[in-house]
GROMACS .gro file of C-alpha atoms in nm:
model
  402
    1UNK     CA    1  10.742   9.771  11.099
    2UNK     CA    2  10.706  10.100  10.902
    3UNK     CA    3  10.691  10.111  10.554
    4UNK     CA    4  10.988  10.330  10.532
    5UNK     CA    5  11.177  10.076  10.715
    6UNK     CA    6  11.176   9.813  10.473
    7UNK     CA    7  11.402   9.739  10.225
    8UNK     CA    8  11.342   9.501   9.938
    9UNK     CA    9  11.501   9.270   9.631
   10UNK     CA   10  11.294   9.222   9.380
   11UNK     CA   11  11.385   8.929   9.153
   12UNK     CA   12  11.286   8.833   8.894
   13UNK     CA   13  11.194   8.444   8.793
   14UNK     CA   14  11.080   8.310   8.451
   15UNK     CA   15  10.873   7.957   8.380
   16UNK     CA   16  11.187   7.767   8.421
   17UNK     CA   17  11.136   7.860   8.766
   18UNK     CA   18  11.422   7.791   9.047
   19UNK     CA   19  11.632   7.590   8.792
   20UNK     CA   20  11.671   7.923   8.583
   21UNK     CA   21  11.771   8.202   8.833
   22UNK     CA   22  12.153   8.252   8.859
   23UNK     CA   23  12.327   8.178   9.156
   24UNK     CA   24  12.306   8.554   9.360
   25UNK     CA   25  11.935   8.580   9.309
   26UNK     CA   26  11.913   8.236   9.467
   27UNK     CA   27  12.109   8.336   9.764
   28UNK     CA   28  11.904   8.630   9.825
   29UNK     CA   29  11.601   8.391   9.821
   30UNK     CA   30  11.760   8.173  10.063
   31UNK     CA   31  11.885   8.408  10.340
   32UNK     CA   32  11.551   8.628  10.303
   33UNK     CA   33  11.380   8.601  10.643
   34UNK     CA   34  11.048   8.703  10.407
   35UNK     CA   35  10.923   8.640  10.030
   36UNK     CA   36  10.642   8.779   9.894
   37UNK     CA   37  10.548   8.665   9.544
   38UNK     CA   38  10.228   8.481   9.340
   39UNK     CA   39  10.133   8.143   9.504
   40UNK     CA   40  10.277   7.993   9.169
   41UNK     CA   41  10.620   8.204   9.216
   42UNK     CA   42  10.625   8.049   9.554
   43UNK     CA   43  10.577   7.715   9.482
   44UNK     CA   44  10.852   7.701   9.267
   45UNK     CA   45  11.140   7.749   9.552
   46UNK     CA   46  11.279   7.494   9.766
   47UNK     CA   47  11.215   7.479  10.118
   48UNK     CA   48  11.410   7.727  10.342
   49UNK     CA   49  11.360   7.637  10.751
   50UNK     CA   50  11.215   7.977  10.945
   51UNK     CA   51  11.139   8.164  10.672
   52UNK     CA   52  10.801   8.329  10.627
   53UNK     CA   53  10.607   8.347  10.265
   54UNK     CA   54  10.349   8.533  10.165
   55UNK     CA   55  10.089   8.543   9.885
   56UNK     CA   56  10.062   8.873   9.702
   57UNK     CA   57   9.705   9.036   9.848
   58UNK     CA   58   9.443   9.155   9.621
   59UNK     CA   59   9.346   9.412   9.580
   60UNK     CA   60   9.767   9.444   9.531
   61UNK     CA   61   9.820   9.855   9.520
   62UNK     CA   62   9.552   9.904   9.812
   63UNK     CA   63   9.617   9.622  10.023
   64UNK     CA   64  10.034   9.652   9.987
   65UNK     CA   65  10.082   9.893  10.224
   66UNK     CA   66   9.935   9.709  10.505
   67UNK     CA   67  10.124   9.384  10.420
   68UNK     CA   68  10.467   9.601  10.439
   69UNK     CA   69  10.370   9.748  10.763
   70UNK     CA   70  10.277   9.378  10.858
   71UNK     CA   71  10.660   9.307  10.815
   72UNK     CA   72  10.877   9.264  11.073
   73UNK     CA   73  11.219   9.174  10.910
   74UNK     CA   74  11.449   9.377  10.718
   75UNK     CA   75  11.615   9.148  10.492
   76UNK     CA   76  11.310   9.079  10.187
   77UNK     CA   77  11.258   8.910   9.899
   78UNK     CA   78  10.963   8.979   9.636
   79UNK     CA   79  10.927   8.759   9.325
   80UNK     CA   80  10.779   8.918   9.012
   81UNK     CA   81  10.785   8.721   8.684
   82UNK     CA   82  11.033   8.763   8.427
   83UNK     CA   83  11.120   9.191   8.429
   84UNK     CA   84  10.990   9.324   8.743
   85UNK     CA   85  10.972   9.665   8.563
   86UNK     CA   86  10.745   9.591   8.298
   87UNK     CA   87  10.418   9.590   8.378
   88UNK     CA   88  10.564   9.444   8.726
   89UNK     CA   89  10.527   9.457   9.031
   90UNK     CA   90  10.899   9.589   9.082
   91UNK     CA   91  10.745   9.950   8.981
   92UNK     CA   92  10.440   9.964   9.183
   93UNK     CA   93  10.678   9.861   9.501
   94UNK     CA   94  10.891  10.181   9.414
   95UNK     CA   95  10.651  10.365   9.370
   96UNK     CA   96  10.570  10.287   9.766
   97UNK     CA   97  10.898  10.248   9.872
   98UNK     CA   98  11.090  10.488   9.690
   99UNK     CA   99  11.400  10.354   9.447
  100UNK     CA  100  11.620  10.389   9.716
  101UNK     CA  101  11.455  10.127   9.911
  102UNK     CA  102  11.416   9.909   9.635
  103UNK     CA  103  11.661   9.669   9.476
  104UNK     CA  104  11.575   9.485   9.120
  105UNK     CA  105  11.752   9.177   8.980
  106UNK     CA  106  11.553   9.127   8.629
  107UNK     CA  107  11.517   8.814   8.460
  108UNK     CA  108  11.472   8.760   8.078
  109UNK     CA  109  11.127   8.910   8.010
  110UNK     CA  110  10.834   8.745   7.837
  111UNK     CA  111  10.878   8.982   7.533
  112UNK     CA  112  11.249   8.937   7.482
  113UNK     CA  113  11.198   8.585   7.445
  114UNK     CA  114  10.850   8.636   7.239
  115UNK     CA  115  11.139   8.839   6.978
  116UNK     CA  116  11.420   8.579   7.005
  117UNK     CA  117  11.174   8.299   6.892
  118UNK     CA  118  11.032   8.510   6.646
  119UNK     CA  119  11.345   8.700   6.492
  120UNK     CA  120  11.179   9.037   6.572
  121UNK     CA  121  11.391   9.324   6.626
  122UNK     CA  122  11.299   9.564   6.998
  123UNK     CA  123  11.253   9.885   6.790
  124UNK     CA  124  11.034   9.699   6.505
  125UNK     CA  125  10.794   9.581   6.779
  126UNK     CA  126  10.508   9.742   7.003
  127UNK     CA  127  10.434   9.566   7.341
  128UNK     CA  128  10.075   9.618   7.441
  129UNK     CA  129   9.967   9.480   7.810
  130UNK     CA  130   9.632   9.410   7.868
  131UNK     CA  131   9.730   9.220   8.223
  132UNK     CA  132   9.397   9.303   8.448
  133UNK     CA  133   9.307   9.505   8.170
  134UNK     CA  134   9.087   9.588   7.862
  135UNK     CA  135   9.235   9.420   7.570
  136UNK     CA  136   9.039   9.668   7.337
  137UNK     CA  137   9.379   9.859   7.436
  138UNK     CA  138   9.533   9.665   7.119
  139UNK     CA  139   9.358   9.864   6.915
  140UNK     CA  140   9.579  10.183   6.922
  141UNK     CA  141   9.797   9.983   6.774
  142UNK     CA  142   9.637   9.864   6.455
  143UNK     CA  143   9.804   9.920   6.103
  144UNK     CA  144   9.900   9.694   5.819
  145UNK     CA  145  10.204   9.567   5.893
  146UNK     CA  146  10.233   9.634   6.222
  147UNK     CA  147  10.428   9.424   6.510
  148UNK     CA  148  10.263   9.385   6.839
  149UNK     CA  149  10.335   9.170   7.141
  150UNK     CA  150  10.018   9.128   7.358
  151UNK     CA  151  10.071   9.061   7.744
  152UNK     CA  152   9.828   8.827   7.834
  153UNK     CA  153   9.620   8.818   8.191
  154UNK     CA  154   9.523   8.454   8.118
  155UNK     CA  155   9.427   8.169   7.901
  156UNK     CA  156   9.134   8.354   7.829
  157UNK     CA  157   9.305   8.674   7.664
  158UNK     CA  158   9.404   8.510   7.326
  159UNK     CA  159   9.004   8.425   7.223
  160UNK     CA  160   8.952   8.748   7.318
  161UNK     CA  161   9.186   8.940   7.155
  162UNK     CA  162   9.098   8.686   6.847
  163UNK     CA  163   8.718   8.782   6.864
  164UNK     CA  164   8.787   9.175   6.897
  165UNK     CA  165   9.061   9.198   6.583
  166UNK     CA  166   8.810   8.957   6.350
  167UNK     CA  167   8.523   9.206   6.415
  168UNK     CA  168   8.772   9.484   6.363
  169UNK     CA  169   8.875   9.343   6.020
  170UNK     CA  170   9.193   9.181   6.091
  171UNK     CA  171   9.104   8.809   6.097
  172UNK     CA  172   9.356   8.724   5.858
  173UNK     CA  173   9.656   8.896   6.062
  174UNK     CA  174   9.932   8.600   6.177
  175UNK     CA  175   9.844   8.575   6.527
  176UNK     CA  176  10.116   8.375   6.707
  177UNK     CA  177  10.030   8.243   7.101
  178UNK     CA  178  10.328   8.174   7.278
  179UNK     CA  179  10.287   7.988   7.638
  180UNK     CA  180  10.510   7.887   7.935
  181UNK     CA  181  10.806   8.069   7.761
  182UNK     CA  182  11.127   7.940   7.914
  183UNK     CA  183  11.028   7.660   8.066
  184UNK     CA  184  11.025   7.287   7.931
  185UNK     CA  185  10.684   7.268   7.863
  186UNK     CA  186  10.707   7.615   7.601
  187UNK     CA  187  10.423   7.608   7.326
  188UNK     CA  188  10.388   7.749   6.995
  189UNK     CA  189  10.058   7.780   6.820
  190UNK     CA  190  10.057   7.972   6.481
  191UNK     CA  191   9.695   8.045   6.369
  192UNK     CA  192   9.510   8.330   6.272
  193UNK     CA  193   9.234   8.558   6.456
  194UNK     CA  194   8.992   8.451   6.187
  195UNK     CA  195   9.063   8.061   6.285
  196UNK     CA  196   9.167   8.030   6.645
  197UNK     CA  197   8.999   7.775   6.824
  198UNK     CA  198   9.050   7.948   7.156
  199UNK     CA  199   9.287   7.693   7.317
  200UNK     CA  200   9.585   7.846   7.553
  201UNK     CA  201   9.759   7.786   7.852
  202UNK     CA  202   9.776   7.991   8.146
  203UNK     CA  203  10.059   8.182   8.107
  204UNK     CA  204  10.102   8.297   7.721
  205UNK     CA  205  10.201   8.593   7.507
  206UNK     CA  206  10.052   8.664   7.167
  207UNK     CA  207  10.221   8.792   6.894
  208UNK     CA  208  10.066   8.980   6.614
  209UNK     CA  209  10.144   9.055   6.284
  210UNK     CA  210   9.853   9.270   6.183
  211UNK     CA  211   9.679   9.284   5.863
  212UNK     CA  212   9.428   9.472   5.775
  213UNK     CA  213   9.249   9.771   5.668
  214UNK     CA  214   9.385  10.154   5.794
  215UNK     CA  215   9.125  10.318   5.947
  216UNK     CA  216   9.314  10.554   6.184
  217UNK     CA  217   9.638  10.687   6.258
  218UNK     CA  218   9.845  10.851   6.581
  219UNK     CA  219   9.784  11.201   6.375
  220UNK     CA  220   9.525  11.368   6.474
  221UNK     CA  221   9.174  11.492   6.305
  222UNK     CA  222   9.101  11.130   6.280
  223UNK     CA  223   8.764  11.041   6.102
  224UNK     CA  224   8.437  11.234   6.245
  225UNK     CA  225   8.252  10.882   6.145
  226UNK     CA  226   8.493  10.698   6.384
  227UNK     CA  227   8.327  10.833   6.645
  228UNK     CA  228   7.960  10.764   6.796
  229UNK     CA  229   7.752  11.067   6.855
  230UNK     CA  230   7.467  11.314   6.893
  231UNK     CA  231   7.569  11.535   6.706
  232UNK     CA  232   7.810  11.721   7.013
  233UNK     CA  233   8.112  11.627   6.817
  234UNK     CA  234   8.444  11.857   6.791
  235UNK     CA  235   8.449  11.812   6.411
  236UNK     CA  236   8.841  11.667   6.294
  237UNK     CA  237   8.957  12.003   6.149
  238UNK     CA  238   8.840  12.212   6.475
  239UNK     CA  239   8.987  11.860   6.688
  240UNK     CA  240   9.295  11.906   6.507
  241UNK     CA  241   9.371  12.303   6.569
  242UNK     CA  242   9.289  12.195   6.949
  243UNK     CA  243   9.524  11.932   7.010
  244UNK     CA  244   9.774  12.100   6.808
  245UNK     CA  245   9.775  12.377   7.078
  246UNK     CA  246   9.693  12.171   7.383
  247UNK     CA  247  10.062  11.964   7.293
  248UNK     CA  248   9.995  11.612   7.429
  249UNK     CA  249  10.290  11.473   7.636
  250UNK     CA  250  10.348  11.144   7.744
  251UNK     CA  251  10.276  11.111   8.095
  252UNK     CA  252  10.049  11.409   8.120
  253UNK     CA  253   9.666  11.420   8.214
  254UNK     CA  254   9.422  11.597   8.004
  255UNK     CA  255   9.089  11.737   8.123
  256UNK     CA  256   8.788  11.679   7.850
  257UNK     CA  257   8.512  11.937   8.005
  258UNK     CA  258   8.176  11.946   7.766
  259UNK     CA  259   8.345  11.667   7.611
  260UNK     CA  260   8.027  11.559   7.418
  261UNK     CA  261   8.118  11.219   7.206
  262UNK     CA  262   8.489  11.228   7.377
  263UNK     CA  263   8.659  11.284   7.060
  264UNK     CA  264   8.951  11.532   7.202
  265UNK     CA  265   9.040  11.368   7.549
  266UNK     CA  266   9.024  11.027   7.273
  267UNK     CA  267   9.272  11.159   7.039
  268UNK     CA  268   9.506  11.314   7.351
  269UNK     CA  269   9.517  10.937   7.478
  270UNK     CA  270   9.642  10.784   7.144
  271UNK     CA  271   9.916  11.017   7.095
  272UNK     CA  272  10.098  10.792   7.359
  273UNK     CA  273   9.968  10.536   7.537
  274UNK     CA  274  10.150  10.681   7.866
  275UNK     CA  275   9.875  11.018   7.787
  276UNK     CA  276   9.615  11.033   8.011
  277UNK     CA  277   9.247  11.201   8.007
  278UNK     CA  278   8.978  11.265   8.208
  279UNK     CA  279   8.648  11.315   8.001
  280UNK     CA  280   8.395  11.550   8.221
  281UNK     CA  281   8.035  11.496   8.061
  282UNK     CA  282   7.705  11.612   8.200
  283UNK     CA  283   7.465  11.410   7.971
  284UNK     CA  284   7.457  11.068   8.140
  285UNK     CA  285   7.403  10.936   7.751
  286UNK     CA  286   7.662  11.052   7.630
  287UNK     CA  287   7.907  11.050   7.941
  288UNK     CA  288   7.827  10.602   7.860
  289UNK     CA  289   7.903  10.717   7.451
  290UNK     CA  290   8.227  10.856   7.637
  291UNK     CA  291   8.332  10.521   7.770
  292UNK     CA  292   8.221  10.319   7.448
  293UNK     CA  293   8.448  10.535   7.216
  294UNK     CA  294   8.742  10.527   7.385
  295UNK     CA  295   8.751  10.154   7.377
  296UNK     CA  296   8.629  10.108   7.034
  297UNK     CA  297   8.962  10.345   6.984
  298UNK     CA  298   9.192  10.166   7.177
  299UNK     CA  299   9.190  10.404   7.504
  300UNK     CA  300   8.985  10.234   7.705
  301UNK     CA  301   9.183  10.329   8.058
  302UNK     CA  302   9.046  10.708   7.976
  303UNK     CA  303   8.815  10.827   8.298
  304UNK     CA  304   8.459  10.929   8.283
  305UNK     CA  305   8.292  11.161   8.493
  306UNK     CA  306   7.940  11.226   8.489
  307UNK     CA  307   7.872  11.547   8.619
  308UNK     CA  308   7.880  11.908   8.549
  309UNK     CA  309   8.150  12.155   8.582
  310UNK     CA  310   8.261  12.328   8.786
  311UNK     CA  311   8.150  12.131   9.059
  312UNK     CA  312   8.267  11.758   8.883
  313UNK     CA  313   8.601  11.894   8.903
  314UNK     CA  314   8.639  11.947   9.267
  315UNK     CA  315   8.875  11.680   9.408
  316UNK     CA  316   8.999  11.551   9.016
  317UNK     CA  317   9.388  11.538   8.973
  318UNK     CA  318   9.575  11.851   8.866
  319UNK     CA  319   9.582  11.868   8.468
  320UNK     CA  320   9.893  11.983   8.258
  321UNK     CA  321   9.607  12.082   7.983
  322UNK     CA  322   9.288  12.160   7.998
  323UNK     CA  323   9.038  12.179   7.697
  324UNK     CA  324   8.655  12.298   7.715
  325UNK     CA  325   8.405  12.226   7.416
  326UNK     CA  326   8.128  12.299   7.592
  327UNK     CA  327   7.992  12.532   7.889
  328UNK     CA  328   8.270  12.762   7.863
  329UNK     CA  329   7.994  13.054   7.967
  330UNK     CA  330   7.914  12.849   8.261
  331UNK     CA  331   7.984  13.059   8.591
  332UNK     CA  332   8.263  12.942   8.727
  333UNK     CA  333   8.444  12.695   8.466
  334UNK     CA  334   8.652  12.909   8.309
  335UNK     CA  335   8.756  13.063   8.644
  336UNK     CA  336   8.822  12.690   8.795
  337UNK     CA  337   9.032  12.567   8.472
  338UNK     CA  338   9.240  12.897   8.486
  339UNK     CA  339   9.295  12.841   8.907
  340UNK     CA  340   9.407  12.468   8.869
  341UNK     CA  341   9.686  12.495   8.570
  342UNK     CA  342  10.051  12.460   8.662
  343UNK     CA  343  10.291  12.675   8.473
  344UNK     CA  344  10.315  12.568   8.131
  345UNK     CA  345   9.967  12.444   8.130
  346UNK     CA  346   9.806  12.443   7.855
  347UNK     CA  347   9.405  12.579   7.792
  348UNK     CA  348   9.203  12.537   7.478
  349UNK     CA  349   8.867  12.665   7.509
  350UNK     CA  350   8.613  12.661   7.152
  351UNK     CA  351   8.269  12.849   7.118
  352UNK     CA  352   7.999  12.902   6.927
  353UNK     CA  353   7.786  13.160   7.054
  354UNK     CA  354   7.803  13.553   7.040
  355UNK     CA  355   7.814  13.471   7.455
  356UNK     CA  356   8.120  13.261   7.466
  357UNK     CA  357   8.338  13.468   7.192
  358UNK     CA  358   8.281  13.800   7.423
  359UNK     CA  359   8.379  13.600   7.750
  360UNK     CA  360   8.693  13.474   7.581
  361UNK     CA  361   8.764  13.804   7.430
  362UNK     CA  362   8.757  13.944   7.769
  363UNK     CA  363   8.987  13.661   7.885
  364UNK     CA  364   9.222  13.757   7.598
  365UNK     CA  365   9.239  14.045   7.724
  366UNK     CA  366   9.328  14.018   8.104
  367UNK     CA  367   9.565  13.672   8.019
  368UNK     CA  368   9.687  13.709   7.694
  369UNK     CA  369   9.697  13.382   7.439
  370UNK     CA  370   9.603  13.343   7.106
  371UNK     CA  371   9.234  13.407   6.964
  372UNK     CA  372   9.168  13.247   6.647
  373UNK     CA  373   8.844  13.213   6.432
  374UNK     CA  374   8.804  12.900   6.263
  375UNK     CA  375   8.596  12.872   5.961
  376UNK     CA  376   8.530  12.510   5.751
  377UNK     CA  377   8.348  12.494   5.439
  378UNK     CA  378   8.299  12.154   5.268
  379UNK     CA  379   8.205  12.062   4.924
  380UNK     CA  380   7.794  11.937   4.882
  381UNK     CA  381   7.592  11.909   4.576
  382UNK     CA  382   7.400  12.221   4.559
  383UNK     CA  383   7.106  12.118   4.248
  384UNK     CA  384   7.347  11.950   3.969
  385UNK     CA  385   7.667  12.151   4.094
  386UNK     CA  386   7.881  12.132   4.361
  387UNK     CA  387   7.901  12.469   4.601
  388UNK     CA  388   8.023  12.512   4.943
  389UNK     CA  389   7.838  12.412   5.274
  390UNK     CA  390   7.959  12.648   5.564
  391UNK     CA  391   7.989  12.542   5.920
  392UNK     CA  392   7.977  12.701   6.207
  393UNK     CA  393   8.239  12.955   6.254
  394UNK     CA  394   8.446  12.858   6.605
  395UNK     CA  395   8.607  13.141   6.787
  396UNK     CA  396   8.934  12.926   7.007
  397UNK     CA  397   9.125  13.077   7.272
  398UNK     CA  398   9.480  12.877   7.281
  399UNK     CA  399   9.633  13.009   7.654
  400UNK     CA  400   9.972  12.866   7.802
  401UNK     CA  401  10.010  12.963   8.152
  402UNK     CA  402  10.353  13.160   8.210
   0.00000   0.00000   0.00000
């Protein structure tokens, strides 16, 4: 059958398993002719004569299609744990399907019931998930004080996340893992990262009360130290003026070209966590400096690619803002950044030379947008005084696309 023939339910089930769904979601699971869910999910439902079950495949987003088409029934129920729209699989099967074609019946979710136990209000608390994913993600998150519930892939993610926050200086945070919430077997283990002997089941979330130093914040012109490099570094006042005019939006993809030590696409990323960036780096070196940064900042989902522009940016998804730190003079870059913006796109491009200040004069010129010279001075001992260090003055052209 054709993908746009099928219709689904997704419902959702928590630990407690069959015992704990209400009485509709359990007659849509009995007069389903197919159910797709986890093996676990599966196991947990009686017996129903004729109908066909199937494990989830893996790869699931590449090999889903295929097991719709594979479908020949109409009437179909998937099983996704607790909220099938958070961090489910209820959103990845509308994103195929289309909402139309899609049908959700939520259960409790693992974070609602991480609050209740704790007495943690929604809006006080951040939920982080790091299922199939980095867990150096947490790290956006960190500040004294701070509420986070971590969305564990495994047993595994707890000593992890543990390991990462001790090195990071926030061993002595309450760290609380949660496991088999729901269900009659639910644990609670109160410990901190410092101490945790690694022991967790299966299925867990962790809840963090963070304390610790502050060492970053969501604002940007973070630290210049924060930040590995060769020296190819936008400096935090010139970062700042960028991002300031590039406007980060949640949802919206940022292209890093020249990005050097990665320090603009970085900041773009944790001014949401739904922000997305695509670093372009020519320097192999530093293209793998790139990667390391954005994890050791808590973005570690932002894309590399190691190649030169204009040519690394054939085939790349459409930006909504585009900034170039390098290799603005480069035939063909500016050209290709201007061709690919939507309206309302946003370009920032920064240069040093005499070569790059004429081209984006001339650009000024034909396209309008605001051309701004940026000089920083910072105080250095100069003998047994104190005088001014210049830097390099920075010509930026700021350009939104009408």
């Amino acid at each position: 059958m054709a993908v746009e023939d099928v219709y689904l339910t997704v419902v959702g089930i928590g630990a407690d398993g069959w015992a704990g769904l209400p009485d509709a979601a359990r007659a849509l699971i009995q007069h389903a002719e197919v159910v797709l869910g986890a093996p676990r999910h599966l196991d947990m439902l009686p017996q129903v004569s004729g109908q066909r079950r199937a494990p989830w495949p893996s790869p699931l987003r590449a090999a889903l299609p295929a097991v719709i088409e594979s479908i020949d029934a109409r009437h179909v129920v998937a099983l996704a744990s607790g909220d099938p729209m958070l961090s489910g699989v209820g959103t990845t099967l509308i994103d195929l399907l289309g909402a139309d074609r899609v049908t959700v019946l939520p259960h409790v979710s693992s974070p609602a019931l991480a609050r209740a136990r704790l007495g943690w209000s929604a809006e006080s608390t951040a939920v982080v998930s790091v299922v199939g994913r980095d867990v150096h993600a947490v790290l956006r998150e960190l500040a004294p004080g701070r509420r986070v519930l971590v969305l564990s892939s495994d047993e595994h993610t707890p000593g992890e996340l543990a390991a990462l926050l001790a090195r990071r200086g926030y061993g002595s945070s309450r760290m609380v893992v949660l496991g088999e919430l729901g269900s009659a077997t639910e644990t609670r283990t109160e410990t901190t990262p410092a101490t945790f002997d690694g022991a967790a089941p299966r299925l867990n979330i962790v809840a963090l009360e963070l304390a610790g130093p502050i060492e970053t914040s969501w604002a940007t012109g973070i630290a210049d130290d924060l930040f590995e490099n060769d020296g190819q570094l936008t400096k935090r006042d010139l970062r700042a003026a960028a991002l300031a005019r590039l406007l980060p939006v949640p949802g919206q993809l940022l292209w890093d070209i020249g990005a050097g030590a990665g320090s603009v696409g970085i900041e773009w990323m944790r001014a949401h966590p739904m922000c997305r960036t695509i670093a372009v780096e020519a320097d192999a070196t530093r293209a793998e400096r790139i990667a390391r940064n954005a994890r050791n900042l808590g973005v570690p989902s932002l894309q590399v690619v190691h190649g030169s522009a204009p040519d690394a940016l054939a085939g790349l998804p459409a930006p909504n803002a585009v900034f170039i730190g390098g290799g603005a003079t480069r035939p063909g870059v500016l050209d290709a950044c201007m061709a690919v913006l939507a309206p309302a796109g946003r370009l920032v491009v920064h240069g040093v030379t005499v070569e790059t200040e004429m081209l984006l004069g001339r650009a000024r010129s034909e396209h309008g947008g605001e051309l701004t010279r940026i000089h920083v001075e910072r105080a250095a001992p100069v003998g047994s005084f104190t005088g001014w260090t210049p830097g390099r003055a920075v010509t930026q052209w700021a350009y939104i696309k009408a």
